[in-house]
Amino acid sequence: MSRHVVFLGPPASGKGTQGRRLAEEDGLAYLSTGALLRSALRDDTELGKKARPFLDRGEFVPDEIMVPMVLEWTEAQKSGWLLDGFPRTVPQAEALDEALNGELEAIILHVPDEELRRRVACRLECENCHRVAREGEGEQCPKCGGKLSARADDASANFENRLLEYRRLVIPAITYYCDRGRARIVNGTGSPDDVYQRVRG
Ligand code: AMP
């Protein structure tokens, strides 16, 4: 049976770094909803136009936009997949369960707020492939050659709002998985390699 994994955690908890690596190693299709939205903003697509006001304020994009978009992607996958940043709300988790035929593992990355603030203050991401840079990688993505730059939504006020949204909306989604015995909480502090060993379990 195909494997389905979702990564949940606060902003800058390492969902992208860990999720990409797990997906690559285990041959799972990978989707970061945040990266997808940032590309849509950059290319000024219809989705980008709808999503921009929310991202600019550090708010979540409404479920009515997110759910059909992600379900269209999951339904198109022929084998296993990993979602980074979806679900982020209880209705999103419920919609995924309804659509899903099979098991789902939820990996929750736990990182204290002070560490998250420290991380965003110096976080760089590739504008092209959206991979988060490692320390000392300079200005160019070693994977695709794209430009490494700070995310607009990592500015302090925006980031604090995303943390509030995390508490208000994502924690109940985490509880949803905990209540059903499907959540695995992983300590997300330490080096990316150390965290990855814990993610692998
Ligand atoms: P991320 O790259 O995962 O930190 O996501 C960046 C931003 O994209 C979030 O702060 C939200 O505004 C938006 N976003 C990403 N995924 C979702 C989702 N599942 N539901 C609502 N908004 C989302």
PDB file of C-alpha atoms and ligand atoms in Angstrom:
ATOM      1  CA  MET A   1       0.000   0.000   0.000  1.00  0.00           C
ATOM      2  CA  SER A   2       1.239   3.560  -0.712  1.00  0.00           C
ATOM      3  CA  ARG A   3       2.752   5.565   2.093  1.00  0.00           C
ATOM      4  CA  HIS A   4       1.258   8.961   2.978  1.00  0.00           C
ATOM      5  CA  VAL A   5       3.041  11.376   5.309  1.00  0.00           C
ATOM      6  CA  VAL A   6       2.108  14.854   6.531  1.00  0.00           C
ATOM      7  CA  PHE A   7       4.482  17.215   8.330  1.00  0.00           C
ATOM      8  CA  LEU A   8       3.101  19.705  10.840  1.00  0.00           C
ATOM      9  CA  GLY A   9       4.954  22.196  12.987  1.00  0.00           C
ATOM     10  CA  PRO A  10       5.378  25.920  13.624  1.00  0.00           C
ATOM     11  CA  PRO A  11       7.008  28.177  11.024  1.00  0.00           C
ATOM     12  CA  ALA A  12      10.785  27.535  10.778  1.00  0.00           C
ATOM     13  CA  SER A  13      10.515  24.203  12.603  1.00  0.00           C
ATOM     14  CA  GLY A  14      12.252  22.452   9.676  1.00  0.00           C
ATOM     15  CA  LYS A  15       9.250  20.912   7.902  1.00  0.00           C
ATOM     16  CA  GLY A  16      10.710  21.704   4.486  1.00  0.00           C
ATOM     17  CA  THR A  17      14.254  20.552   5.215  1.00  0.00           C
ATOM     18  CA  GLN A  18      13.184  17.303   6.849  1.00  0.00           C
ATOM     19  CA  GLY A  19      10.214  16.631   4.595  1.00  0.00           C
ATOM     20  CA  ARG A  20      12.201  17.030   1.379  1.00  0.00           C
ATOM     21  CA  ARG A  21      14.925  14.702   2.621  1.00  0.00           C
ATOM     22  CA  LEU A  22      12.506  11.997   3.732  1.00  0.00           C
ATOM     23  CA  ALA A  23      10.575  12.237   0.469  1.00  0.00           C
ATOM     24  CA  GLU A  24      13.768  12.068  -1.598  1.00  0.00           C
ATOM     25  CA  GLU A  25      15.173   9.070   0.281  1.00  0.00           C
ATOM     26  CA  ASP A  26      11.922   7.125   0.315  1.00  0.00           C
ATOM     27  CA  GLY A  27      10.826   7.985  -3.225  1.00  0.00           C
ATOM     28  CA  LEU A  28       7.685   9.882  -2.188  1.00  0.00           C
ATOM     29  CA  ALA A  29       6.181  12.702  -4.245  1.00  0.00           C
ATOM     30  CA  TYR A  30       6.659  15.954  -2.320  1.00  0.00           C
ATOM     31  CA  LEU A  31       4.502  19.057  -2.076  1.00  0.00           C
ATOM     32  CA  SER A  32       5.165  22.153   0.019  1.00  0.00           C
ATOM     33  CA  THR A  33       1.988  24.226   0.007  1.00  0.00           C
ATOM     34  CA  GLY A  34       3.922  27.290   1.232  1.00  0.00           C
ATOM     35  CA  ALA A  35       6.440  26.996  -1.624  1.00  0.00           C
ATOM     36  CA  LEU A  36       3.611  26.478  -4.107  1.00  0.00           C
ATOM     37  CA  LEU A  37       1.921  29.663  -2.881  1.00  0.00           C
ATOM     38  CA  ARG A  38       5.167  31.679  -2.975  1.00  0.00           C
ATOM     39  CA  SER A  39       5.735  30.590  -6.599  1.00  0.00           C
ATOM     40  CA  ALA A  40       2.154  31.631  -7.438  1.00  0.00           C
ATOM     41  CA  LEU A  41       2.791  35.053  -5.872  1.00  0.00           C
ATOM     42  CA  ARG A  42       6.057  35.452  -7.748  1.00  0.00           C
ATOM     43  CA  ASP A  43       4.419  34.512 -11.080  1.00  0.00           C
ATOM     44  CA  ASP A  44       1.323  36.578 -10.247  1.00  0.00           C
ATOM     45  CA  THR A  45      -1.041  33.744 -11.224  1.00  0.00           C
ATOM     46  CA  GLU A  46      -4.769  33.699 -10.335  1.00  0.00           C
ATOM     47  CA  LEU A  47      -3.898  31.685  -7.212  1.00  0.00           C
ATOM     48  CA  GLY A  48      -1.152  34.173  -6.389  1.00  0.00           C
ATOM     49  CA  LYS A  49      -3.572  37.102  -6.657  1.00  0.00           C
ATOM     50  CA  LYS A  50      -6.026  35.389  -4.285  1.00  0.00           C
ATOM     51  CA  ALA A  51      -3.375  34.281  -1.788  1.00  0.00           C
ATOM     52  CA  ARG A  52      -1.247  37.447  -1.624  1.00  0.00           C
ATOM     53  CA  PRO A  53      -3.297  39.428   0.918  1.00  0.00           C
ATOM     54  CA  PHE A  54      -3.199  36.500   3.341  1.00  0.00           C
ATOM     55  CA  LEU A  55       0.519  35.822   2.991  1.00  0.00           C
ATOM     56  CA  ASP A  56       1.302  39.542   3.280  1.00  0.00           C
ATOM     57  CA  ARG A  57      -0.451  39.601   6.664  1.00  0.00           C
ATOM     58  CA  GLY A  58       1.001  36.309   7.938  1.00  0.00           C
ATOM     59  CA  GLU A  59      -2.461  34.712   7.833  1.00  0.00           C
ATOM     60  CA  PHE A  60      -3.428  31.327   6.499  1.00  0.00           C
ATOM     61  CA  VAL A  61      -5.018  31.026   3.084  1.00  0.00           C
ATOM     62  CA  PRO A  62      -8.698  29.949   3.473  1.00  0.00           C
ATOM     63  CA  ASP A  63      -9.523  26.255   3.471  1.00  0.00           C
ATOM     64  CA  GLU A  64     -11.866  26.751   0.446  1.00  0.00           C
ATOM     65  CA  ILE A  65      -8.803  27.624  -1.634  1.00  0.00           C
ATOM     66  CA  MET A  66      -6.317  25.178  -0.098  1.00  0.00           C
ATOM     67  CA  VAL A  67      -8.374  21.983   0.151  1.00  0.00           C
ATOM     68  CA  PRO A  68      -9.405  21.522  -3.531  1.00  0.00           C
ATOM     69  CA  MET A  69      -5.928  22.500  -4.701  1.00  0.00           C
ATOM     70  CA  VAL A  70      -4.156  19.941  -2.502  1.00  0.00           C
ATOM     71  CA  LEU A  71      -6.692  17.174  -3.085  1.00  0.00           C
ATOM     72  CA  GLU A  72      -6.277  17.636  -6.814  1.00  0.00           C
ATOM     73  CA  TRP A  73      -2.539  17.065  -6.320  1.00  0.00           C
ATOM     74  CA  THR A  74      -2.850  14.046  -3.990  1.00  0.00           C
ATOM     75  CA  GLU A  75      -5.382  12.401  -6.283  1.00  0.00           C
ATOM     76  CA  ALA A  76      -3.004  12.768  -9.221  1.00  0.00           C
ATOM     77  CA  GLN A  77      -0.228  10.868  -7.434  1.00  0.00           C
ATOM     78  CA  LYS A  78       0.166   7.282  -8.514  1.00  0.00           C
ATOM     79  CA  SER A  79       2.115   6.174  -5.432  1.00  0.00           C
ATOM     80  CA  GLY A  80       3.179   7.523  -2.027  1.00  0.00           C
ATOM     81  CA  TRP A  81       3.416  11.193  -1.157  1.00  0.00           C
ATOM     82  CA  LEU A  82       4.529  13.613   1.549  1.00  0.00           C
ATOM     83  CA  LEU A  83       2.842  16.935   2.300  1.00  0.00           C
ATOM     84  CA  ASP A  84       4.808  19.754   3.929  1.00  0.00           C
ATOM     85  CA  GLY A  85       2.542  22.403   5.456  1.00  0.00           C
ATOM     86  CA  PHE A  86      -0.817  20.710   4.824  1.00  0.00           C
ATOM     87  CA  PRO A  87      -3.046  20.135   6.690  1.00  0.00           C
ATOM     88  CA  ARG A  88      -2.853  23.251   8.852  1.00  0.00           C
ATOM     89  CA  THR A  89      -6.423  23.266  10.178  1.00  0.00           C
ATOM     90  CA  VAL A  90      -8.916  20.676  11.440  1.00  0.00           C
ATOM     91  CA  PRO A  91     -11.172  21.048   8.340  1.00  0.00           C
ATOM     92  CA  GLN A  92      -8.096  20.444   6.144  1.00  0.00           C
ATOM     93  CA  ALA A  93      -7.221  17.295   8.153  1.00  0.00           C
ATOM     94  CA  GLU A  94     -10.818  16.062   7.888  1.00  0.00           C
ATOM     95  CA  ALA A  95     -10.968  16.715   4.143  1.00  0.00           C
ATOM     96  CA  LEU A  96      -7.714  14.818   3.618  1.00  0.00           C
ATOM     97  CA  ASP A  97      -9.013  11.854   5.630  1.00  0.00           C
ATOM     98  CA  GLU A  98     -12.234  11.786   3.645  1.00  0.00           C
ATOM     99  CA  ALA A  99     -10.392  11.786   0.334  1.00  0.00           C
ATOM    100  CA  LEU A 100      -7.651   9.399   1.366  1.00  0.00           C
ATOM    101  CA  ASN A 101      -7.817   5.755   0.669  1.00  0.00           C
ATOM    102  CA  GLY A 102      -5.342   4.274   3.154  1.00  0.00           C
ATOM    103  CA  GLU A 103      -3.101   5.108   6.057  1.00  0.00           C
ATOM    104  CA  LEU A 104      -1.624   8.486   6.981  1.00  0.00           C
ATOM    105  CA  GLU A 105       1.355   9.238   9.249  1.00  0.00           C
ATOM    106  CA  ALA A 106       1.538  12.654  10.887  1.00  0.00           C
ATOM    107  CA  ILE A 107       5.005  13.835  11.924  1.00  0.00           C
ATOM    108  CA  ILE A 108       4.959  16.818  14.267  1.00  0.00           C
ATOM    109  CA  LEU A 109       8.152  18.858  14.662  1.00  0.00           C
ATOM    110  CA  HIS A 110       8.454  20.515  18.048  1.00  0.00           C
ATOM    111  CA  VAL A 111      10.777  23.530  18.437  1.00  0.00           C
ATOM    112  CA  PRO A 112      10.596  26.190  21.205  1.00  0.00           C
ATOM    113  CA  ASP A 113       9.543  29.729  20.142  1.00  0.00           C
ATOM    114  CA  GLU A 114      12.909  31.336  20.965  1.00  0.00           C
ATOM    115  CA  GLU A 115      14.697  28.893  18.680  1.00  0.00           C
ATOM    116  CA  LEU A 116      12.149  29.575  15.894  1.00  0.00           C
ATOM    117  CA  ARG A 117      12.783  33.336  16.196  1.00  0.00           C
ATOM    118  CA  ARG A 118      16.531  32.761  16.049  1.00  0.00           C
ATOM    119  CA  ARG A 119      16.125  30.622  12.918  1.00  0.00           C
ATOM    120  CA  VAL A 120      13.960  33.038  10.912  1.00  0.00           C
ATOM    121  CA  ALA A 121      16.266  35.932  11.691  1.00  0.00           C
ATOM    122  CA  CYS A 122      18.901  34.355   9.429  1.00  0.00           C
ATOM    123  CA  ARG A 123      16.886  31.990   7.208  1.00  0.00           C
ATOM    124  CA  LEU A 124      17.571  32.040   3.458  1.00  0.00           C
ATOM    125  CA  GLU A 125      15.581  30.163   0.831  1.00  0.00           C
ATOM    126  CA  CYS A 126      16.198  29.520  -2.873  1.00  0.00           C
ATOM    127  CA  GLU A 127      13.896  31.738  -4.954  1.00  0.00           C
ATOM    128  CA  ASN A 128      13.753  29.034  -7.617  1.00  0.00           C
ATOM    129  CA  CYS A 129      13.490  25.589  -5.955  1.00  0.00           C
ATOM    130  CA  HIS A 130      12.483  26.859  -2.451  1.00  0.00           C
ATOM    131  CA  ARG A 131      15.068  24.709  -0.677  1.00  0.00           C
ATOM    132  CA  VAL A 132      16.149  26.255   2.651  1.00  0.00           C
ATOM    133  CA  ALA A 133      19.855  27.091   2.586  1.00  0.00           C
ATOM    134  CA  ARG A 134      22.346  25.624   5.025  1.00  0.00           C
ATOM    135  CA  GLU A 135      24.707  27.904   6.920  1.00  0.00           C
ATOM    136  CA  GLY A 136      27.579  29.263   4.828  1.00  0.00           C
ATOM    137  CA  GLU A 137      26.098  28.469   1.413  1.00  0.00           C
ATOM    138  CA  GLY A 138      26.573  32.047   0.190  1.00  0.00           C
ATOM    139  CA  GLU A 139      24.170  33.618  -2.295  1.00  0.00           C
ATOM    140  CA  GLN A 140      23.551  30.784  -4.742  1.00  0.00           C
ATOM    141  CA  CYS A 141      21.592  27.567  -4.276  1.00  0.00           C
ATOM    142  CA  PRO A 142      24.038  24.650  -4.592  1.00  0.00           C
ATOM    143  CA  LYS A 143      21.227  22.439  -5.948  1.00  0.00           C
ATOM    144  CA  CYS A 144      19.817  24.566  -8.779  1.00  0.00           C
ATOM    145  CA  GLY A 145      21.906  27.765  -8.939  1.00  0.00           C
ATOM    146  CA  GLY A 146      18.934  29.969  -7.951  1.00  0.00           C
ATOM    147  CA  LYS A 147      19.348  33.060  -5.795  1.00  0.00           C
ATOM    148  CA  LEU A 148      19.222  32.572  -2.014  1.00  0.00           C
ATOM    149  CA  SER A 149      17.256  35.277  -0.249  1.00  0.00           C
ATOM    150  CA  ALA A 150      15.190  35.942   2.887  1.00  0.00           C
ATOM    151  CA  ARG A 151      11.473  35.164   2.676  1.00  0.00           C
ATOM    152  CA  ALA A 152       9.302  38.301   2.758  1.00  0.00           C
ATOM    153  CA  ASP A 153       7.027  36.603   5.291  1.00  0.00           C
ATOM    154  CA  ASP A 154       9.941  36.019   7.678  1.00  0.00           C
ATOM    155  CA  ALA A 155       9.912  39.732   8.598  1.00  0.00           C
ATOM    156  CA  SER A 156       9.333  39.951  12.331  1.00  0.00           C
ATOM    157  CA  ALA A 157       5.699  41.182  12.539  1.00  0.00           C
ATOM    158  CA  ASN A 158       4.575  38.717   9.878  1.00  0.00           C
ATOM    159  CA  PHE A 159       6.393  35.866  11.587  1.00  0.00           C
ATOM    160  CA  GLU A 160       4.784  36.627  14.968  1.00  0.00           C
ATOM    161  CA  ASN A 161       1.385  36.523  13.306  1.00  0.00           C
ATOM    162  CA  ARG A 162       2.177  33.148  11.745  1.00  0.00           C
ATOM    163  CA  LEU A 163       3.094  31.864  15.215  1.00  0.00           C
ATOM    164  CA  LEU A 164      -0.295  33.062  16.498  1.00  0.00           C
ATOM    165  CA  GLU A 165      -2.034  31.364  13.562  1.00  0.00           C
ATOM    166  CA  TYR A 166      -0.083  28.219  14.393  1.00  0.00           C
ATOM    167  CA  ARG A 167      -1.430  28.215  17.971  1.00  0.00           C
ATOM    168  CA  ARG A 168      -4.975  29.061  16.897  1.00  0.00           C
ATOM    169  CA  LEU A 169      -5.353  26.680  13.958  1.00  0.00           C
ATOM    170  CA  VAL A 170      -2.534  24.126  13.706  1.00  0.00           C
ATOM    171  CA  ILE A 171      -2.451  22.981  17.352  1.00  0.00           C
ATOM    172  CA  PRO A 172      -6.086  21.773  17.066  1.00  0.00           C
ATOM    173  CA  ALA A 173      -5.109  19.895  13.872  1.00  0.00           C
ATOM    174  CA  ILE A 174      -2.225  18.272  15.793  1.00  0.00           C
ATOM    175  CA  THR A 175      -4.669  17.328  18.551  1.00  0.00           C
ATOM    176  CA  TYR A 176      -6.904  15.788  15.860  1.00  0.00           C
ATOM    177  CA  TYR A 177      -4.079  13.387  14.907  1.00  0.00           C
ATOM    178  CA  CYS A 178      -3.022  12.781  18.540  1.00  0.00           C
ATOM    179  CA  ASP A 179      -6.604  11.837  19.481  1.00  0.00           C
ATOM    180  CA  ARG A 180      -6.591   9.265  16.693  1.00  0.00           C
ATOM    181  CA  GLY A 181      -3.202   7.817  17.688  1.00  0.00           C
ATOM    182  CA  ARG A 182      -1.614   8.885  14.391  1.00  0.00           C
ATOM    183  CA  ALA A 183       0.786  11.634  15.499  1.00  0.00           C
ATOM    184  CA  ARG A 184       4.483  11.177  16.129  1.00  0.00           C
ATOM    185  CA  ILE A 185       6.024  14.149  17.926  1.00  0.00           C
ATOM    186  CA  VAL A 186       9.684  14.675  17.068  1.00  0.00           C
ATOM    187  CA  ASN A 187      12.133  16.978  18.842  1.00  0.00           C
ATOM    188  CA  GLY A 188      13.097  19.436  16.082  1.00  0.00           C
ATOM    189  CA  THR A 189      16.052  21.074  17.830  1.00  0.00           C
ATOM    190  CA  GLY A 190      19.703  20.415  17.005  1.00  0.00           C
ATOM    191  CA  SER A 191      21.436  19.979  13.647  1.00  0.00           C
ATOM    192  CA  PRO A 192      19.364  19.015  10.567  1.00  0.00           C
ATOM    193  CA  ASP A 193      21.147  15.632  10.558  1.00  0.00           C
ATOM    194  CA  ASP A 194      20.297  14.972  14.218  1.00  0.00           C
ATOM    195  CA  VAL A 195      16.647  15.890  13.632  1.00  0.00           C
ATOM    196  CA  TYR A 196      16.550  13.675  10.551  1.00  0.00           C
ATOM    197  CA  GLN A 197      17.732  10.657  12.560  1.00  0.00           C
ATOM    198  CA  ARG A 198      14.785  11.249  14.914  1.00  0.00           C
ATOM    199  CA  VAL A 199      12.386  11.709  11.992  1.00  0.00           C
ATOM    200  CA  ARG A 200      13.490   8.328  10.627  1.00  0.00           C
ATOM    201  CA  GLY A 201      12.735   6.905  14.075  1.00  0.00           C
TER     202      GLY A 201
HETATM  203  P1  AMP B   1       5.174  27.675   4.858  1.00  0.00           P
HETATM  204  O1  AMP B   1       6.141  27.797   3.719  1.00  0.00           O
HETATM  205  O2  AMP B   1       4.718  26.272   5.075  1.00  0.00           O
HETATM  206  O3  AMP B   1       5.706  28.334   6.111  1.00  0.00           O
HETATM  207  O4  AMP B   1       3.857  28.493   4.418  1.00  0.00           O
HETATM  208  C1  AMP B   1       3.910  29.883   4.173  1.00  0.00           C
HETATM  209  C2  AMP B   1       2.528  30.489   4.207  1.00  0.00           C
HETATM  210  O5  AMP B   1       1.714  29.915   3.171  1.00  0.00           O
HETATM  211  C3  AMP B   1       1.751  30.272   5.483  1.00  0.00           C
HETATM  212  O6  AMP B   1       2.086  31.186   6.508  1.00  0.00           O
HETATM  213  C4  AMP B   1       0.322  30.439   4.997  1.00  0.00           C
HETATM  214  O7  AMP B   1       0.003  31.802   4.803  1.00  0.00           O
HETATM  215  C5  AMP B   1       0.355  29.797   3.624  1.00  0.00           C
HETATM  216  N1  AMP B   1       0.004  28.360   3.688  1.00  0.00           N
HETATM  217  C6  AMP B   1       0.818  27.301   3.425  1.00  0.00           C
HETATM  218  N2  AMP B   1       0.170  26.134   3.597  1.00  0.00           N
HETATM  219  C7  AMP B   1      -1.094  26.452   3.983  1.00  0.00           C
HETATM  220  C8  AMP B   1      -2.241  25.693   4.341  1.00  0.00           C
HETATM  221  N3  AMP B   1      -2.223  24.350   4.351  1.00  0.00           N
HETATM  222  N4  AMP B   1      -3.362  26.366   4.688  1.00  0.00           N
HETATM  223  C9  AMP B   1      -3.398  27.706   4.702  1.00  0.00           C
HETATM  224  N5  AMP B   1      -2.351  28.490   4.390  1.00  0.00           N
HETATM  225  C10 AMP B   1      -1.204  27.879   4.030  1.00  0.00           C
END
